[in-house]
C-alpha positions as MATLAB code, in Angstrom:
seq = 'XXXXXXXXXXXXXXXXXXXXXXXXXXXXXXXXXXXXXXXXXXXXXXXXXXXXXXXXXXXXXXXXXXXXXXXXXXXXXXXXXXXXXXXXXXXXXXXXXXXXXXXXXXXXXXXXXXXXXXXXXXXXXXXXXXXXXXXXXXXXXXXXXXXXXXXXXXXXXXXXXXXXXXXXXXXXXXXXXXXXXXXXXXXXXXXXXXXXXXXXXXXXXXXXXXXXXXXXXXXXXXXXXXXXXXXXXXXXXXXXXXXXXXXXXXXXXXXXXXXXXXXXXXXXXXXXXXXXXXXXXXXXXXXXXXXXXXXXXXXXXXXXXXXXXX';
ca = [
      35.671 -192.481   40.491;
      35.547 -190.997   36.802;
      35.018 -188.379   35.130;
      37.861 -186.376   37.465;
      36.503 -187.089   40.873;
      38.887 -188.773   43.211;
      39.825 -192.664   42.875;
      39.279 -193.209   46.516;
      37.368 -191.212   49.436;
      39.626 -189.130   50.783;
      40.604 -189.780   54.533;
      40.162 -186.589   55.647;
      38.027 -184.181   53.403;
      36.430 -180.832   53.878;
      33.179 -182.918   54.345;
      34.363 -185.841   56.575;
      31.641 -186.983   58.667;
      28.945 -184.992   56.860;
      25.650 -186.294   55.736;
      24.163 -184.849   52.237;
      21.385 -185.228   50.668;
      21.344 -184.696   46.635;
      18.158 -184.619   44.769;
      18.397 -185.241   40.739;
      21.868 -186.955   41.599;
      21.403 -189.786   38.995;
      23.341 -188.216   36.213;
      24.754 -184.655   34.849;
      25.435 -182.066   37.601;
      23.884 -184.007   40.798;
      25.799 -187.016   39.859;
      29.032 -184.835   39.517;
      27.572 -183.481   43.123;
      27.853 -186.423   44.744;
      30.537 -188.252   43.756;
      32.469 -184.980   44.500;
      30.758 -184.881   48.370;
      31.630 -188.563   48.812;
      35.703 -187.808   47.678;
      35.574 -185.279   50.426;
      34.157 -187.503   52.792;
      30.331 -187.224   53.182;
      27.395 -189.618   53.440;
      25.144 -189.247   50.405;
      21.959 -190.214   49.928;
      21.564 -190.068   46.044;
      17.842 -189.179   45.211;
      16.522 -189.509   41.754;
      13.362 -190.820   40.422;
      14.995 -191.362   36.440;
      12.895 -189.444   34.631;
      13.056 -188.125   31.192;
      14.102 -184.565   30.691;
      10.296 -183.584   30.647;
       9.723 -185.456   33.571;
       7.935 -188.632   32.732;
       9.096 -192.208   34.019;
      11.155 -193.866   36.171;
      13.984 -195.536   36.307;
      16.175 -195.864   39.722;
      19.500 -197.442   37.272;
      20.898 -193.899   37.375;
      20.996 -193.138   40.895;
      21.974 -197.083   41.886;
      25.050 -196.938   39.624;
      26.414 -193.665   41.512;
      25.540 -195.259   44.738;
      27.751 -198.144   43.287;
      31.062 -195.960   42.136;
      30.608 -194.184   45.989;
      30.695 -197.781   47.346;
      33.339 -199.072   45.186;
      35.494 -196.081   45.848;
      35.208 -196.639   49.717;
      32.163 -194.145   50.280;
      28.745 -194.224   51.960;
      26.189 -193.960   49.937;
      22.282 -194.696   49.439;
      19.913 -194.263   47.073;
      16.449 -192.357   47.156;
      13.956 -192.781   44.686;
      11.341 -190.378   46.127;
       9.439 -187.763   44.151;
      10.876 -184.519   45.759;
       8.031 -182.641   45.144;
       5.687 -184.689   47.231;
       5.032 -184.000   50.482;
       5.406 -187.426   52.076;
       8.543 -188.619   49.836;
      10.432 -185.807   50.909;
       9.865 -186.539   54.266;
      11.009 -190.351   53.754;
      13.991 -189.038   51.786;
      15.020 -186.410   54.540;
      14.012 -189.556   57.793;
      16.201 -191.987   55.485;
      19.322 -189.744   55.670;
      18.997 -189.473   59.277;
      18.083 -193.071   59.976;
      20.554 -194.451   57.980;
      23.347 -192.650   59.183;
      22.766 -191.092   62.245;
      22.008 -187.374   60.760;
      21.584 -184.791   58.293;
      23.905 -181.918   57.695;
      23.064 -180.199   53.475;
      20.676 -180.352   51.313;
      21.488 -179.696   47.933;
      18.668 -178.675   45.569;
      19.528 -180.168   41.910;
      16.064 -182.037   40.560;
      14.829 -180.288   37.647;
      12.868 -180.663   34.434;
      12.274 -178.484   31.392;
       8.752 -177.965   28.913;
      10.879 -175.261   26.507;
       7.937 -173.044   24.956;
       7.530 -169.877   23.585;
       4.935 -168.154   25.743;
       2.067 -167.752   23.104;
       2.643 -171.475   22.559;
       2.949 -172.556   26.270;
       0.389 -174.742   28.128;
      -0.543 -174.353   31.809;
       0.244 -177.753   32.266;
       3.552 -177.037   30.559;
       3.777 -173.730   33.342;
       2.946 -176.451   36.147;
       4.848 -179.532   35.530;
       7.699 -176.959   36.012;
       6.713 -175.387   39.100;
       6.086 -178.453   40.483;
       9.675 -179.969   40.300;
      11.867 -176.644   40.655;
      10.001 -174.876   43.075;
       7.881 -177.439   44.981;
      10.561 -179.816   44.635;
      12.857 -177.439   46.275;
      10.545 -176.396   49.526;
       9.269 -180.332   50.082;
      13.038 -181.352   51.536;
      14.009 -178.197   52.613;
      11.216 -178.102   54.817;
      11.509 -181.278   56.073;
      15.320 -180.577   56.572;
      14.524 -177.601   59.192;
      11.961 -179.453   60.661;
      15.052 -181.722   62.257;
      17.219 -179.167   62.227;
      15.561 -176.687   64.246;
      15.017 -179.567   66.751;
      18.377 -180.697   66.795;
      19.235 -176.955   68.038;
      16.408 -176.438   70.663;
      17.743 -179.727   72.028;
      21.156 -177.920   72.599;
      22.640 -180.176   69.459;
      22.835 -177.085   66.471;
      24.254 -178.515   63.485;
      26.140 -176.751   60.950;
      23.636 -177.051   58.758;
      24.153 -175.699   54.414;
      21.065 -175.775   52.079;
      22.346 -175.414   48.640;
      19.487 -174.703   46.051;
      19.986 -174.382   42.041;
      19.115 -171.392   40.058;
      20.375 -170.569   36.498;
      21.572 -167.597   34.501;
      17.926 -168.430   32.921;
      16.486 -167.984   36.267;
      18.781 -164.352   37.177;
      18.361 -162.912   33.692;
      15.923 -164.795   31.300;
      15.527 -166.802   28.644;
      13.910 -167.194   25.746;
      11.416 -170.059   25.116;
      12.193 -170.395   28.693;
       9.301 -168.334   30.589;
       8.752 -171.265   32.469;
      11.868 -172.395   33.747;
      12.980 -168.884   34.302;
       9.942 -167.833   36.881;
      10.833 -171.063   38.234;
      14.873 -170.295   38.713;
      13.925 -166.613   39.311;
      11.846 -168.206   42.220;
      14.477 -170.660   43.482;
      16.839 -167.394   43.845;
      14.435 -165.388   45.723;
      13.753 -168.178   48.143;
      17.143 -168.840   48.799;
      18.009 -165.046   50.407;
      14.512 -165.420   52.230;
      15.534 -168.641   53.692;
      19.434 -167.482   54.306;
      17.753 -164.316   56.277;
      15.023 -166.732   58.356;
      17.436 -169.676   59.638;
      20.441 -167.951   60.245;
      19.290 -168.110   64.285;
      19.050 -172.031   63.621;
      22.889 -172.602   62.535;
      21.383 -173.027   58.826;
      23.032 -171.181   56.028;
      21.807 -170.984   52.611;
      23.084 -170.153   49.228;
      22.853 -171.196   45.954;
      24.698 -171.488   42.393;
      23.573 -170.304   38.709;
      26.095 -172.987   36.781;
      26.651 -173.359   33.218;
      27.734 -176.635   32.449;
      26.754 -179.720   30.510;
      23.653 -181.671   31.338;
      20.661 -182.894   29.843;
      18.687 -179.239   29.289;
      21.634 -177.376   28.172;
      22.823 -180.209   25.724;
      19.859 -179.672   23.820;
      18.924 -176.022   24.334;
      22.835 -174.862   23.549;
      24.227 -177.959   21.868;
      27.404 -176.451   20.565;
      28.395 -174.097   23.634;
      28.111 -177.093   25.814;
      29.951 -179.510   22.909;
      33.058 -181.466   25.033;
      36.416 -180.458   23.202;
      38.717 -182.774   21.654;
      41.331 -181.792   23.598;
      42.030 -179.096   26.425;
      40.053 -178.332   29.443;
      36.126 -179.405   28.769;
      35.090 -176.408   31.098;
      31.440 -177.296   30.422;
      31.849 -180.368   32.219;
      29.585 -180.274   35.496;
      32.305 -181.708   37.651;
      33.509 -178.331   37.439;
      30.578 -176.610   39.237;
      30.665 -179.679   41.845;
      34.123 -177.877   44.517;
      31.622 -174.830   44.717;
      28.779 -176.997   45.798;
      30.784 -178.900   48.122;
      32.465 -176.097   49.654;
      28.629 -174.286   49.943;
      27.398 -177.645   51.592;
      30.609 -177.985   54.200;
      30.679 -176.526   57.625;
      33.882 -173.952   55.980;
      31.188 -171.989   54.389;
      30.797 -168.788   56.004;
      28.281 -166.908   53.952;
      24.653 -167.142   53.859;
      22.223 -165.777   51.051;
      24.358 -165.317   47.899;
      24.021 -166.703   44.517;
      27.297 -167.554   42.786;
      27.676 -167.861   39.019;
      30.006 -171.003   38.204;
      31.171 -172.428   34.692;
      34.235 -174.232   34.353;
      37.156 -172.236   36.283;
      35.326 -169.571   36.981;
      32.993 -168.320   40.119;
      31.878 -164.774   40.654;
      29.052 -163.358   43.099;
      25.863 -162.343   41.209;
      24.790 -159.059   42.060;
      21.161 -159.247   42.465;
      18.435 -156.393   42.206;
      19.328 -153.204   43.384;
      17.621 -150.172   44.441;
      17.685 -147.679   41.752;
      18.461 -144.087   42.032;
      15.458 -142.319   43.144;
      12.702 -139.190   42.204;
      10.992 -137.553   44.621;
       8.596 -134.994   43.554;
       7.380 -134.580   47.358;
       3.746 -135.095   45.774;
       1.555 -136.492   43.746;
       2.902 -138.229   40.681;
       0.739 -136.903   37.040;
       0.799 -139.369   34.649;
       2.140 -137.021   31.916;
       4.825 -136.672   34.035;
       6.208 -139.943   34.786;
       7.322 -140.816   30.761;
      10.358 -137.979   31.453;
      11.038 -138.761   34.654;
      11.556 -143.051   33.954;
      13.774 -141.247   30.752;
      16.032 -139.742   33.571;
      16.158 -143.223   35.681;
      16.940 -145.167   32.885;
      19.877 -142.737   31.669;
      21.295 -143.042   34.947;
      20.628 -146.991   35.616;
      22.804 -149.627   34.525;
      22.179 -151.368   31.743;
      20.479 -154.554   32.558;
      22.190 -157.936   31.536;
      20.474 -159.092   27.920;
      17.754 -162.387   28.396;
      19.716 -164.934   26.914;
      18.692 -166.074   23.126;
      16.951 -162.558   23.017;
];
């Protein structure tokens, strides 16, 4: 496989046996995804509609030629051209990785779009077309996914089952021109530790990743941090993100509801919102008093991480 995945499927990998579903796996960090969850053994079923970056069109080329370097590298592979945020095609997408072979194990949460726009400039269509794939697009599979998995375990057959969604440092900390895609990460993150503290009694872990690598959005949005070296590690390359992924998707993951930060070599554990410390008059708040009192909260706060292009 190129690009720095393996040349053939390895024999025995940390995902041997495993079936994994991958939605936006036609190209940039779902491709890397699955080429990296076939190396280590899996059963992919490739989803991708090939649409633009904004979302329009479709093309299934993308998706068929991973399915093809899988194949040709010994792999299983499929491909799904579903819309994940519709109801009904994420239910075909979820039956077809169970009728086609024999189960479902991860999902991993990678479709995406972006409508960059300042907010006085931004449309609600704009707003929408975003929700729609991040968020909706997330819940549709994932949905469907516990739907067999909570059966498989109330019919004594619990799976080790990994959900794996997709936030972004836009999504944990902001972004400008970005209001959109931020709720919409922001959103994926929250969901993620609600789901992690729901399923836990169903075998079902979930986490998820904020990565910074090189794809479509973040060629264009931060063209010359993501530019690939001439020579040296390219640590904005998404195959770099893909061993986190993998490992969250395998049954060796032993954490549920964390969000891990990933770019190149690096991984680190996000630290999400935090109780602050705390005033207690014991009464009634005045509002003349409350400007001196958030003064003495903020002094003693940590500073909060800066929304990116701010």
């Amino acid at each position: 496989m190129p690009d720095g995945a393996s040349d053939t499927v390895r024999s025995m990998g940390i995902c041997d046996g495993r079936v994994v579903v991958i939605t936006g796996a036609g190209r940039g960090l779902g491709r890397a995804h699955a080429l990296a969850f076939a190396a280590e053994g899996a059963a992919v079923v490739v989803n991708d509609v090939g649409a633009s970056l904004t979302g329009e069109g479709a093309d299934r080329g993308p998706a068929q030629e991973v399915v093809a370097e899988i194949e040709a590298a010994g792999g299983r592979a499929v491909v799904n051209g579903d819309d994940v945020s519709d109801w009904e095609g994420a239910g075909r997408m979820i039956r077809q990785a169970i009728e086609t072979f024999g189960g479902l194990d991860t999902v991993v949460c990678n479709a995406g779009i972006v409508r960059d726009r300042m907010i006085v400039n931004m449309s609600v269509d704009e707003w929408d077309a975003v929700m729609k794939v991040h968020l909706r697009g997330m819940f549709c599979p994932v949905r469907h996914a516990i739907d067999y998995w909570r059966a498989e375990s109330k019919a004594g057959k619990q799976r080790e089952a990994r959900i794996v969604t997709t936030s972004s440092g836009a999504g944990l900390f902001g972004s400008i021109s970005q209001g959109n895609y931020s709720a919409a990460k922001a959103g994926i993150a929250a969901f993620t530790i609600v789901a992690a503290a729901e399923l836990g009694r169903y075998g079902i872990k979930a986490n998820g990743i904020a990565p910074s690598a090189r794809s479509r959005m973040t060629e264009e949005a931060f063209a010359e941090m993501m530019a690939k070296p001439e020579s040296g590690f390219d640590a904005m390359a998404p195959e770099n993100v893909s061993p986190v992924v993998v490992w969250l998707g395998s049954a060796h993951c032993d954490v549920t509801g964390r969000m891990f930060e990933t770019q190149g070599g690096q991984l680190s554990v996000a630290d999400g919102w935090q109780h602050g410390a705390i005033f207690d008059k014991g009464a009634k708040l005045d509002p003349a008093e409350v400007g001196p009192i958030v003064t003495d909260l903020i002094r003693e706060a940590p500073q909060p991480t800066p929304v990116y292009g701010a």
